Short mmCIF file of C-alpha atoms in Angstrom, two decimals:
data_model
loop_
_atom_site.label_atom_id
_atom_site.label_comp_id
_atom_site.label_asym_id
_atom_site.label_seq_id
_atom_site.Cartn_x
_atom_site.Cartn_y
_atom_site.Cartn_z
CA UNK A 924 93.25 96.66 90.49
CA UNK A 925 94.93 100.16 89.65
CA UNK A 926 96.08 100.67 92.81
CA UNK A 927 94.29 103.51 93.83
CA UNK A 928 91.47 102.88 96.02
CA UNK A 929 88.08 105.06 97.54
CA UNK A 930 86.19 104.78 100.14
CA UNK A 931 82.85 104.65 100.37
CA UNK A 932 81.68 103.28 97.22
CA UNK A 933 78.60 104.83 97.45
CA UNK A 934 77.06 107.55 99.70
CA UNK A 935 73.79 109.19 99.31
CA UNK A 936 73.56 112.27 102.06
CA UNK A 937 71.27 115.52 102.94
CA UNK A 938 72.27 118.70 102.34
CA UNK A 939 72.60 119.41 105.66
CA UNK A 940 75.17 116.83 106.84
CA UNK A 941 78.78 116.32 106.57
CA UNK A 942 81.24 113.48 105.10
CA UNK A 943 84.10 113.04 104.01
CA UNK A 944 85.40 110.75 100.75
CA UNK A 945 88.62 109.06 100.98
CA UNK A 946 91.06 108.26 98.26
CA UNK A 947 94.47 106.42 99.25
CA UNK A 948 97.15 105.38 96.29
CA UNK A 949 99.71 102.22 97.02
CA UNK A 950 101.84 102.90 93.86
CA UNK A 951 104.48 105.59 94.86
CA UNK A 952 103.02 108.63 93.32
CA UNK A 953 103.49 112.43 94.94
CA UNK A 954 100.86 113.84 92.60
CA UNK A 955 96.91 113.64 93.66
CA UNK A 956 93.94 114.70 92.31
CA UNK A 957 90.08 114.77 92.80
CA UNK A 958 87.89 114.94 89.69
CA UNK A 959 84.18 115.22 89.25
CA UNK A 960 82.46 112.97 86.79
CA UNK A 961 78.77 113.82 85.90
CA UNK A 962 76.54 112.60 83.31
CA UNK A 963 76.54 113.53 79.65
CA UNK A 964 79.85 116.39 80.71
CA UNK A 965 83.43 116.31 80.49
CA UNK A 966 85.77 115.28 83.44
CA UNK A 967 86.08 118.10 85.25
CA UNK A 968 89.37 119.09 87.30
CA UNK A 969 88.66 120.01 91.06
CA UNK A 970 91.83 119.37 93.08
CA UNK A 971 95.39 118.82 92.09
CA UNK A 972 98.00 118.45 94.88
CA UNK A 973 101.94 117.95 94.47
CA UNK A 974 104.18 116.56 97.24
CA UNK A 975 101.09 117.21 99.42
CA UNK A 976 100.52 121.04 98.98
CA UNK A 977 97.68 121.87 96.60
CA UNK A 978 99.09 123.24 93.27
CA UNK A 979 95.37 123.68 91.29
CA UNK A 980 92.08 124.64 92.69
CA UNK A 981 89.69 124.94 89.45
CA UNK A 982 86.92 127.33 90.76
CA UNK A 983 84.98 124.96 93.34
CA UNK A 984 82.87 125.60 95.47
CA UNK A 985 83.51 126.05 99.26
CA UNK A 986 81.24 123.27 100.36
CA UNK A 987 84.12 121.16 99.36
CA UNK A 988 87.28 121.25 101.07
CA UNK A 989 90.11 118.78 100.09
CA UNK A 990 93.42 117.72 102.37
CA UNK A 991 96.11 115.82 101.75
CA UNK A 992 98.00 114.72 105.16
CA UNK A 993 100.82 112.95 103.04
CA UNK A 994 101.41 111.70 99.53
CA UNK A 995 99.41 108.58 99.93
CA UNK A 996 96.39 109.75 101.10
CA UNK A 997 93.72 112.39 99.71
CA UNK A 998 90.01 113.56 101.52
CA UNK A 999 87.72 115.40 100.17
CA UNK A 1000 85.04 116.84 102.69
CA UNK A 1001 82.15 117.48 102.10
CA UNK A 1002 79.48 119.92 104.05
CA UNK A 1003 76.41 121.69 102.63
CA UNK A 1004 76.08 120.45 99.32
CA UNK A 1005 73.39 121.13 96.39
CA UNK A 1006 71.49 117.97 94.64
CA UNK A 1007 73.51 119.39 91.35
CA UNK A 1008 76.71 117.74 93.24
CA UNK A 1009 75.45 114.56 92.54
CA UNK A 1010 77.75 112.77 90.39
CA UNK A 1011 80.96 110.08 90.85
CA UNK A 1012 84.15 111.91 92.74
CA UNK A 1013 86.97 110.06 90.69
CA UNK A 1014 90.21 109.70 92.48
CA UNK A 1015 93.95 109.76 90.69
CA UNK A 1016 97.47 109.98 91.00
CA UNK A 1017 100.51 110.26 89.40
CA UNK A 1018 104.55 110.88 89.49
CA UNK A 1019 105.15 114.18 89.59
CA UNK A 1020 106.70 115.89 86.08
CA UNK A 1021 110.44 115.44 86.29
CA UNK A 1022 110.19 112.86 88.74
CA UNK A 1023 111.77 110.60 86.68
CA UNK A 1024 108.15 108.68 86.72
CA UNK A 1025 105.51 108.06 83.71
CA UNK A 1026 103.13 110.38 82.20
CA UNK A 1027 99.91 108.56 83.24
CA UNK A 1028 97.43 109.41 85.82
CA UNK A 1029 95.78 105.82 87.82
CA UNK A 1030 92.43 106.22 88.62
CA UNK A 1031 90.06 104.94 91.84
CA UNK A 1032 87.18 103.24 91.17
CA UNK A 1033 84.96 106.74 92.12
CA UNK A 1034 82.75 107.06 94.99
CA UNK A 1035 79.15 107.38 93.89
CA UNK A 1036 77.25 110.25 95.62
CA UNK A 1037 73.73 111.39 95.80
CA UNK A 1038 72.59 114.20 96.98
CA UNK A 1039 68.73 114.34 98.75
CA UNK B 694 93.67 127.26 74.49
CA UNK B 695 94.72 123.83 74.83
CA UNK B 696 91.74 121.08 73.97
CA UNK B 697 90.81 117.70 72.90
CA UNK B 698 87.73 116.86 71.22
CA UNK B 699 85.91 113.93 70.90
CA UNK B 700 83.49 114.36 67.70
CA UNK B 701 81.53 111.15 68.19
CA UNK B 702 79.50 110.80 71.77
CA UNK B 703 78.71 107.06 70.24
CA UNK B 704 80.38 104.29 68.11
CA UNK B 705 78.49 101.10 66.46
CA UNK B 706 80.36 98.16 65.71
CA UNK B 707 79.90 94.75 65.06
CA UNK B 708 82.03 92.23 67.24
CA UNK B 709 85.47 91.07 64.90
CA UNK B 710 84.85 94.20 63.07
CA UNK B 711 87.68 96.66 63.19
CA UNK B 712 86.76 99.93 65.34
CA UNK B 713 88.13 103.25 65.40
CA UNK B 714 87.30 105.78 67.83
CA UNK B 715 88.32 109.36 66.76
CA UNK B 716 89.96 111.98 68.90
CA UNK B 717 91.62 115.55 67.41
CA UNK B 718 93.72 117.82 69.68
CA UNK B 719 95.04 121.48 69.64
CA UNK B 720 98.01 122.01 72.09
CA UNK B 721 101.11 124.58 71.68
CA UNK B 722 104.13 123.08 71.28
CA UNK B 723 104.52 118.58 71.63
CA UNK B 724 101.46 117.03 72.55
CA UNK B 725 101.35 114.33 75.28
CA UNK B 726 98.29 112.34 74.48
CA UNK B 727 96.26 109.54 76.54
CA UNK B 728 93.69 107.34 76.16
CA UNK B 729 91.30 105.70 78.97
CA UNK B 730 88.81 103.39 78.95
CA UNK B 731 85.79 103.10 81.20
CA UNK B 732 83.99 100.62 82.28
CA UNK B 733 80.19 100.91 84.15
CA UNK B 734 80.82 101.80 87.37
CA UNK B 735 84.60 101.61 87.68
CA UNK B 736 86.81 104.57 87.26
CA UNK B 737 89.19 105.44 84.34
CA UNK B 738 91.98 102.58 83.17
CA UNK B 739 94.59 103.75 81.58
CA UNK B 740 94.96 101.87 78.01
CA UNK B 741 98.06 104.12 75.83
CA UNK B 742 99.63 107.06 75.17
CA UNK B 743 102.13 109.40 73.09
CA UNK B 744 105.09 111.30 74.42
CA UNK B 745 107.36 110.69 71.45
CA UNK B 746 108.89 108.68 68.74
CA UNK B 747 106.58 105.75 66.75
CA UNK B 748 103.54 107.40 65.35
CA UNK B 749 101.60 104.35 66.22
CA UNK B 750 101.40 103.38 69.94
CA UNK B 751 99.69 100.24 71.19
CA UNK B 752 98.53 99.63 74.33
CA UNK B 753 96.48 97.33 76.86
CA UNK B 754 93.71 94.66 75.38
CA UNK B 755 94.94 94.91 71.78
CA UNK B 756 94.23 98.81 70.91
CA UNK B 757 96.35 100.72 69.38
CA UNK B 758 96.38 104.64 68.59
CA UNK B 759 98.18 106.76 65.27
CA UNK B 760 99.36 109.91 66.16
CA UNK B 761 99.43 112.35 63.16
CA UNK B 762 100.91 115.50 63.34
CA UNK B 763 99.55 117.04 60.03
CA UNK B 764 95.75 116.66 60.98
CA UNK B 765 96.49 117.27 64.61
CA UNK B 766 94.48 113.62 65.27
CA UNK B 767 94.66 110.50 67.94
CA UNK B 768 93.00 108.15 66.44
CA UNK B 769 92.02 104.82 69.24
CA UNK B 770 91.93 101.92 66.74
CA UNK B 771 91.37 98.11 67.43
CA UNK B 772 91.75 95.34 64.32
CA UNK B 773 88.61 93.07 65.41
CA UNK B 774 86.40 94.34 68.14
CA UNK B 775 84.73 92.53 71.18
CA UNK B 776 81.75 92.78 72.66
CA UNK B 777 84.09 93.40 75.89
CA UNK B 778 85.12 96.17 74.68
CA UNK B 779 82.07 98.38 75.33
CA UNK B 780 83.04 100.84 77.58
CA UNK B 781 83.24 104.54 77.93
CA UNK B 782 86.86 105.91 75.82
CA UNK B 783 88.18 109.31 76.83
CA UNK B 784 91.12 110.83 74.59
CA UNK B 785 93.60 113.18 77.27
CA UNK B 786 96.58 115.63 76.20
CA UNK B 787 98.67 116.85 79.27
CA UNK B 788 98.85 120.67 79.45
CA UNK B 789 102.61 121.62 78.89
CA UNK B 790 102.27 124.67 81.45
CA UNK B 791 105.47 124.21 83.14
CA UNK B 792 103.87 123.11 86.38
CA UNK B 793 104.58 120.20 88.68
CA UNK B 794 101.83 117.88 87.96
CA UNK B 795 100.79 116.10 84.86
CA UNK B 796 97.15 117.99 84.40
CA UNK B 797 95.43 116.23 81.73
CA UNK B 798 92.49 118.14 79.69
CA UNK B 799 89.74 115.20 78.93
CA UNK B 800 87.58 115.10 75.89
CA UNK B 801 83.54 114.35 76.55
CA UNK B 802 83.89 110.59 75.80
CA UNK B 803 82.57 108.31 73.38
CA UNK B 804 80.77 105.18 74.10
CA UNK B 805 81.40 102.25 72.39
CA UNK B 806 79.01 99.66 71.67
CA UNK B 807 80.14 96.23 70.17
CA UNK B 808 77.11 94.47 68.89
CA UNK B 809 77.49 90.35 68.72
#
C-alpha cells in the first residue's frame, strides 16, 4: 500500500450526471495532485494544490472542478463530461519543496471511469 | 522546454536476462530524475531517483538507474529480469521552476515484457 487511497475504484456515468472522485493521503504530505492517465498518451497534469490552495491548473476543462478542504483530502467533481474523458484519474501527493521532505510523488491506485 | 523522452514504447526480454529500459532528459540547470513502475490496474509506485551525488542509484525490487551527465540519459537497468517485472516504467524529471510543489514532467512509458 502507498498510502494514498481513491475512491471509487471504478465508475462508469452519463454525460448528464454528476460525481465526484475522492483521493485521501495518510502519509503527511501538503502537496496534492490529480492526473489523467489515458491510453497510448503521456500522464497528463490537471490539478496541483500546495498547503490546500491550488498552485497549477493545466488548461482543463470546466466540467471538472477540484477542492481540497485540507491537506489530506483531494475531490475532483465531475459534471457534464464527454466520452473522450474516459480514462484512469490518478491520485498523488507529496512534501512540499523545502519542506524538509523527499522528492517523490505517492500515487493512488486511480479510479477507473467510463464515460456513456 | 523541459522534457523527458522515452524512445522505446516496448522492451523484450527473456526472464534472468539483464534489461535496460532507456530514458534521455533535457532540463536547465540539475536534473531531478524519477522512475515509476506500473502495474495493470494499480497506479504509479515509485521505484528510484536522482537528486545528487552517485551516478548510479538503486532502488526498490533490484533496479537500478546511471545517471550520465554527458549524454543527458537515465538509464532503468536490472542485472537478471523476472517475469514479475512486466509492468508499465515511466522516467520523471521535476521542473526546477521555483514553485512550491514538486511538478514532475512524465515520459510516454515503456512496457516491459519479461518472457519465461
Amino acid at each position: 500500500e502507498t498510502g494514498v487511497t481513491q475512491t471509487p475504484r471504478h465508475l462508469v456515468m452519463g454525460m448528464t450526471n454528476k460525481k465526484s472522485l475522492k483521493c485521501e493521503q495518510h502519509l503527511g504530505h501538503n502537496a496534492m495532485y490529480w492526473y489523467k492517465q489515458s491510453a497510448k498518451k503521456p500522464l497528463e497534469l490537471m490539478f496541483v494544490y500546495s498547503l490546500e490552495e491550488r498552485v497549477e491548473n493545466n488548461s482543463v476543462p470546466s466540467r471538472f472542478s477540484p477542492e481540497c478542504p485540507n491537506s489530506s483530502h483531494l475531490f475532483l467533481h465531475l459534471h457534464t463530461l464527454q466520452p473522450e474523458d474516459s480514462a484512469l484519474y490518478l491520485c498523488a501527493s507529496s512534501h512540499t519543496t523545502g519542506s524538509g521532505g523527499t522528492d517523490e510523488q505517492y500515487f493512488g491506485p486511480g479510479t477507473r471511469l467510463t464515460v456513456t | 522546454a523541459q522534457s523527458v523522452a522515452q524512445p522505446e514504447d516496448q522492451v523484450n526480454v527473456a526472464e534472468g536476462n539483464p534489461l535496460t529500459v532507456k530514458c534521455t532528459y533535457s532540463v536547465s540547470g540539475n536534473p531531478y530524475l524519477f522512475w515509476y513502475v506500473q502495474y495493470p490496474n494499480r497506479g504509479l509506485q515509485f521505484l528510484l531517483k536522482y537528486i545528487t551525488g552517485d551516478n548510479l542509484v538503486k532502488g526498490s525490487y533490484g533496479f537500478e538507474a546511471e545517471f550520465n551527465k554527458s549524454q543527458t540519459s537515465f538509464h532503468l537497468k536490472k542485472p537478471s529480469a523476472l517475469v514479475s517485472d512486466s509492468a508499465l516504467y515511466f522516467c520523471a524529471v521535476r521542473l526546477n521552476y521555483g514553485g512550491a510543489t514538486n511538478k514532475l514532467i512524465f515520459g510516454t512509458g515503456t512496457l516491459l515484457a519479461v518472457q519465461p
